[in-house]
Amino acid sequence: MVKIAQFSVEAWMDKYEHNCKYNIAETCCASISIDELRELSEDKTREVFKTSTALTYGAIRGADALRDNLARLYSARSGKVLPRENILTTNGAIQANYLIAYALLGPGDHVICHYPTYQSLYEVPKQLGAEVSLWKASPENKWSPSIDHLKSLIKPNTKMIIINNPHNPTGAVLGKSFLQQVVDIASEHKIIIHSDEVYRPIFHGITPMDNEFPPSIMSMGYERVIATGSMSKAYSLAGIRVGWIASRDASIIDEIAEARHYTLISVSTLDEQVAAFALDPSTIHSLLARNIALAKSNMEIMEKFVLKNDDACDWVKPVAGTTAFVRFHRDGKPVDSVDFCEKLLEKTGVMFVPGSDCFGEEFKGYVRIGYVNHTQSVKEGLDKVTQFVRRNLDDVKLAE
Amino acid sequence: MVKIAQFSVEAWMDKYEHNCKYNIAETCCASISIDELRELSEDKTREVFKTSTALTYGAIRGADALRDNLARLYSARSGKVLPRENILTTNGAIQANYLIAYALLGPGDHVICHYPTYQSLYEVPKQLGAEVSLWKASPENKWSPSIDHLKSLIKPNTKMIIINNPHNPTGAVLGKSFLQQVVDIASEHKIIIHSDEVYRPIFHGITPMDNEFPPSIMSMGYERVIATGSMSKAYSLAGIRVGWIASRDASIIDEIAEARHYTLISVSTLDEQVAAFALDPSTIHSLLARNIALAKSNMEIMEKFVLKNDDACDWVKPVAGTTAFVRFHRDGKPVDSVDFCEKLLEKTGVMFVPGSDCFGEEFKGYVRIGYVNHTQSVKEGLDKVTQFVRRNLDDVKLAE
């Protein structure tokens, strides 16, 4: 029986999403339509999908065209080609993450999970009977967890280290040499590293020229790694439910494929065609260029917002992804983030996600902002928040 | 950690599907394309889906248009309107069934499951820690389980009775008065009935005029019921991954909706539009008329096949759905169904599913045939099987 935390991000969104005017809680790069996707392609004559193909279950492990495009992406920076067979498609990354836990974890297993992060990454292993230790990141250390802490958490039965890179909700990254240390520890103990990489490759504050630019966990030379990804965030296509699981270890993929038979059978053949189109070399570059440009422009707006309200909020400026974790306070004391978000929504129509309820009660005063929505909406929304801070912050409860 | 049975139906299909020439293992009514779906509609000008809508996550619990069409179907024969809010969409019925177990069952719970049936219905509750009792149907009783047996299986902690109606693999149905007895027992003990109804409404051997015509579990006047359904089987659209969960009890839906946040978020907005189009009053009647006609024609071919080979096989003739469970024997002794299926595939290109490995080892000699594929393919395939039985049955191992 599932025990869901009081508020999950989704429960929050489900409850309030339809009342909001400015959705700056959304973590997707501003979503596009099929028509817009076709416009982004260099080849405007290609069909995004075929309407004449019988809608059978399709390829059980995922369409070849899609898996080939994904394999190419994982092969590009690593020097080692990834075979198509090392990839499974799923109905979104949420299911990819779920399935990994369902297939590989259970009573008797110990898991170490990056924290704070998307709740399901640590809650699902717990629900399935595994013991979970949280590997905590803190704002004092620019939201980087510590390698010594990781070492101290390892147990004889540690089966998996779960990381989220780029990081939700903070937009921080685990850089290359940091990842190398995680890999060294994992490989010494033969631990699987599962890296949730749904915000790759939206890097707006670091470039591939930087020595610490974070590679995918798939490019670190270690076999026992699993990366998950999705079309929803970086590729603006949440409405097609396409995520994936990739591993350098084919036996891990086979094990997950078995468990997949009881949970999904196959992924929508229409959606897989749209995803393959978006990841095709003729489309992917312009799609990512659009989204990284959007992230950069909107980050400037975010920076101005934080500067303007620096008496009432602070943050660690994100370097990647689509989210920022901003702490609001009054007279130096953190506000009650749920009360803040609810009053903000009521007064202004702006939707944020409350950090203390959706990411952990220690994150008092924090809200998660999703700032890679349409620029106009982010700008107008943040202006409303500034007004709210000026006029209404005194009415917001402080955190207990 | 998931322990998957040696062969699940999907593992079998995944392994052999691409080598077969005649897929008579497929349980879907012959799949159609989007173009064919549009042709089946009375309104040929309507768009199946919009390409200009931004592909956001969409409505978290399922698109209103789709849930309205489903609610109408469940309201039609019951006299009691079902609100849209009592339905959740899922990525296929496999996920609907999984989610029900994940949300509602765990250690300490007891479940009674109709048997044989689709493996995941009893394996998933077991994996999640529930105790499962099998409520066995047998060919001697036309694949109907016994009400006395059901009564004897009830325990103080029995939380759910899972049935599959129409029944996979046998094509049998649990008739109206039988269902009433199940409801009476369940309601006495406040047990939830979960009815997997993915083969509704493909009734080819019984008509709504028959007193025993089986209603949906949703139309029996009992609140604590859950029905699952899908676009894959009866509606020929497996390539869109759309299934659903319906209940007369809104609190059950809320509980499942919570668990859904960790496993799926939302269903493909493209797929939901295609499903809504197919279930719209302007399309559904001709789509179902096509499929029921196909089931009837192909059933005639199946009957001739069984008659022609009655020295080597027997069955209980199906009355609904798309599958038949046929037992092959030599000199009165059941064959080894895996060896039979593998040799058959090798010699003829015909794919069946072996009953003993995919449905339970007591079903020695049984194979599951999916006969509502395209008539020509079923006819040619079964002719090949007849030849195989005449020429090669002596080479097939007998069951141990």
CSV table of C-alpha atoms in Angstrom, one decimal, chain A residues 1-8 10-14 17-18 26-28 31-36 38 49-61 91 94-95 98 101-107 109 118-120 123-124 127-128 159 230 232-233 236-241 255 257-271 274, chain B residues 1-8 10-14 17-18 26-28 31-36 38 49-61 91 94-95 98 101-107 109 118-120 123-124 127-128 159 230 232-233 236-241 255 257-271 274:
chain,number,residue,atom,x,y,z
A,1,MET,CA,0.0,0.0,0.0
A,2,VAL,CA,1.4,3.3,-1.0
A,3,LYS,CA,2.0,6.0,1.6
A,4,ILE,CA,2.4,9.2,-0.3
A,5,ALA,CA,4.0,12.2,1.3
A,6,GLN,CA,1.5,14.9,2.4
A,7,PHE,CA,2.2,16.9,-0.7
A,8,SER,CA,4.1,15.5,-3.7
A,10,GLU,CA,2.3,16.4,-8.6
A,11,ALA,CA,-0.4,16.4,-5.9
A,12,TRP,CA,0.3,20.1,-5.5
A,13,MET,CA,0.2,20.8,-9.3
A,14,ASP,CA,-3.0,18.6,-9.7
A,17,GLU,CA,-2.7,24.1,-11.7
A,18,HIS,CA,-6.0,24.9,-13.2
A,26,GLU,CA,6.2,24.2,-14.5
A,27,THR,CA,9.5,22.5,-15.0
A,28,CYS,CA,9.3,22.0,-18.7
A,31,SER,CA,6.0,23.2,-24.5
A,32,ILE,CA,5.6,23.1,-28.3
A,33,SER,CA,3.1,21.7,-30.7
A,34,ILE,CA,3.6,19.2,-33.5
A,35,ASP,CA,3.3,22.0,-36.0
A,36,GLU,CA,6.0,24.0,-34.1
A,38,ARG,CA,8.0,20.5,-37.7
A,49,PHE,CA,4.4,10.6,-37.9
A,50,LYS,CA,2.5,8.3,-40.3
A,51,THR,CA,-1.3,8.1,-40.0
A,52,SER,CA,-1.4,5.1,-42.3
A,53,THR,CA,0.4,2.6,-40.0
A,54,ALA,CA,-1.7,0.1,-38.1
A,55,LEU,CA,-1.5,1.0,-34.4
A,56,THR,CA,-0.2,-2.3,-33.0
A,57,TYR,CA,1.8,-2.5,-29.8
A,58,GLY,CA,4.9,-1.7,-31.8
A,59,ALA,CA,8.4,-2.7,-30.8
A,60,ILE,CA,8.2,-4.0,-27.2
A,61,ARG,CA,11.5,-2.4,-26.0
A,91,ASN,CA,6.0,6.3,-20.6
A,94,ILE,CA,8.6,9.1,-13.9
A,95,GLN,CA,8.0,5.5,-15.1
A,98,TYR,CA,9.8,3.8,-11.0
A,101,ALA,CA,13.4,0.6,-8.4
A,102,TYR,CA,10.7,-2.0,-9.1
A,103,ALA,CA,13.1,-4.2,-11.1
A,104,LEU,CA,16.2,-3.9,-9.0
A,105,LEU,CA,15.3,-2.9,-5.4
A,106,GLY,CA,13.5,-4.6,-2.5
A,107,PRO,CA,13.8,-5.7,1.1
A,109,ASP,CA,18.8,-3.6,-0.2
A,118,TYR,CA,12.2,14.7,-6.9
A,119,GLN,CA,10.4,12.8,-4.2
A,120,SER,CA,9.7,9.6,-6.1
A,123,GLU,CA,10.0,7.4,-1.8
A,124,VAL,CA,9.5,4.5,-4.3
A,127,GLN,CA,7.8,1.8,-0.6
A,128,LEU,CA,9.2,-1.3,-2.2
A,159,LYS,CA,23.0,-1.6,-4.1
A,230,SER,CA,12.7,12.3,-21.0
A,232,SER,CA,9.2,16.5,-21.3
A,233,LYS,CA,11.7,18.9,-19.8
A,236,SER,CA,9.4,20.7,-24.6
A,237,LEU,CA,7.3,17.6,-25.3
A,238,ALA,CA,5.6,16.6,-22.1
A,239,GLY,CA,2.4,15.8,-23.9
A,240,ILE,CA,4.0,12.8,-25.5
A,241,ARG,CA,4.8,10.4,-22.7
A,255,GLU,CA,16.5,-7.3,-15.9
A,257,ALA,CA,12.9,-5.3,-19.5
A,258,GLU,CA,11.5,-8.3,-17.6
A,259,ALA,CA,9.8,-6.1,-15.0
A,260,ARG,CA,8.6,-3.8,-17.7
A,261,HIS,CA,6.3,-6.6,-19.0
A,262,TYR,CA,4.1,-6.2,-15.9
A,263,THR,CA,3.9,-2.5,-16.0
A,264,LEU,CA,3.8,-1.1,-19.5
A,265,ILE,CA,4.2,-3.6,-22.4
A,266,SER,CA,5.2,-0.8,-24.9
A,267,VAL,CA,5.2,2.9,-25.4
A,268,SER,CA,2.8,4.8,-27.7
A,269,THR,CA,3.9,4.3,-31.3
A,270,LEU,CA,2.7,7.8,-32.1
A,271,ASP,CA,4.6,9.3,-29.3
A,274,VAL,CA,7.3,12.3,-32.5
B,1,MET,CA,13.0,-7.0,-6.5
B,2,VAL,CA,10.7,-8.5,-9.1
B,3,LYS,CA,10.6,-12.2,-9.6
B,4,ILE,CA,9.0,-12.8,-13.0
B,5,ALA,CA,7.6,-16.2,-13.9
B,6,GLN,CA,9.8,-18.2,-16.3
B,7,PHE,CA,7.7,-17.0,-19.2
B,8,SER,CA,5.2,-14.3,-19.1
B,10,GLU,CA,5.0,-10.7,-22.9
B,11,ALA,CA,8.4,-12.3,-22.5
B,12,TRP,CA,7.2,-14.9,-24.9
B,13,MET,CA,5.9,-12.4,-27.4
B,14,ASP,CA,9.0,-10.2,-27.1
B,17,GLU,CA,7.1,-12.0,-32.2
B,18,HIS,CA,9.5,-10.7,-34.8
B,26,GLU,CA,-2.0,-11.5,-30.8
B,27,THR,CA,-5.0,-10.7,-28.5
B,28,CYS,CA,-6.0,-7.5,-30.2
B,31,SER,CA,-5.2,-3.2,-35.4
B,32,ILE,CA,-6.2,-0.1,-37.4
B,33,SER,CA,-4.4,3.1,-38.4
B,34,ILE,CA,-5.5,6.7,-37.7
B,35,ASP,CA,-6.6,6.9,-41.3
B,36,GLU,CA,-8.8,3.8,-41.0
B,38,ARG,CA,-11.2,8.3,-39.5
B,49,PHE,CA,-6.3,15.2,-33.1
B,50,LYS,CA,-4.9,18.7,-33.3
B,51,THR,CA,-1.3,19.3,-34.3
B,52,SER,CA,-1.4,23.0,-33.2
B,53,THR,CA,-1.8,22.4,-29.5
B,54,ALA,CA,1.2,22.7,-27.3
B,55,LEU,CA,2.2,19.3,-25.9
B,56,THR,CA,2.0,20.0,-22.2
B,57,TYR,CA,1.3,17.3,-19.6
B,58,GLY,CA,-2.4,17.8,-20.2
B,59,ALA,CA,-5.0,17.0,-17.7
B,60,ILE,CA,-3.4,15.0,-14.9
B,61,ARG,CA,-6.3,12.6,-14.3
B,91,ASN,CA,-0.9,4.0,-20.1
B,94,ILE,CA,-1.4,-3.3,-17.9
B,95,GLN,CA,-0.6,-0.1,-16.0
B,98,TYR,CA,-0.6,-2.6,-11.8
B,101,ALA,CA,-2.4,-3.3,-6.8
B,102,TYR,CA,0.3,-0.7,-6.0
B,103,ALA,CA,-2.2,1.8,-4.5
B,104,LEU,CA,-4.4,-0.6,-2.6
B,105,LEU,CA,-2.5,-3.8,-1.7
B,106,GLY,CA,0.5,-4.7,0.4
B,107,PRO,CA,1.7,-6.9,3.3
B,109,ASP,CA,-3.7,-8.0,2.7
B,118,TYR,CA,-3.2,-12.8,-17.4
B,119,GLN,CA,-0.3,-13.3,-15.0
B,120,SER,CA,0.2,-9.8,-13.8
B,123,GLU,CA,1.8,-11.9,-9.7
B,124,VAL,CA,1.9,-8.1,-9.0
B,127,GLN,CA,5.3,-9.1,-5.5
B,128,LEU,CA,3.9,-6.2,-3.5
B,159,LYS,CA,-9.3,-7.0,0.6
B,230,SER,CA,-8.2,-0.5,-22.7
B,232,SER,CA,-5.9,-2.2,-27.3
B,233,LYS,CA,-8.1,-5.2,-27.5
B,236,SER,CA,-8.0,-2.2,-32.2
B,237,LEU,CA,-5.7,0.6,-31.0
B,238,ALA,CA,-2.8,-1.0,-29.0
B,239,GLY,CA,-0.3,1.5,-30.5
B,240,ILE,CA,-1.9,4.3,-28.5
B,241,ARG,CA,-1.3,3.4,-24.9
B,255,GLU,CA,-6.5,6.7,-3.5
B,257,ALA,CA,-4.8,9.0,-8.2
B,258,GLU,CA,-2.3,9.6,-5.3
B,259,ALA,CA,-0.2,6.5,-6.2
B,260,ARG,CA,-0.4,7.5,-9.9
B,261,HIS,CA,1.7,10.6,-9.2
B,262,TYR,CA,4.7,8.3,-8.6
B,263,THR,CA,4.2,6.2,-11.7
B,264,LEU,CA,2.8,8.1,-14.6
B,265,ILE,CA,1.9,11.8,-14.1
B,266,SER,CA,-0.4,11.8,-17.1
B,267,VAL,CA,-1.2,10.0,-20.3
B,268,SER,CA,-0.1,11.0,-23.8
B,269,THR,CA,-2.3,13.9,-24.9
B,270,LEU,CA,-2.1,12.7,-28.5
B,271,ASP,CA,-3.2,9.2,-27.5
B,274,VAL,CA,-7.3,9.4,-30.6
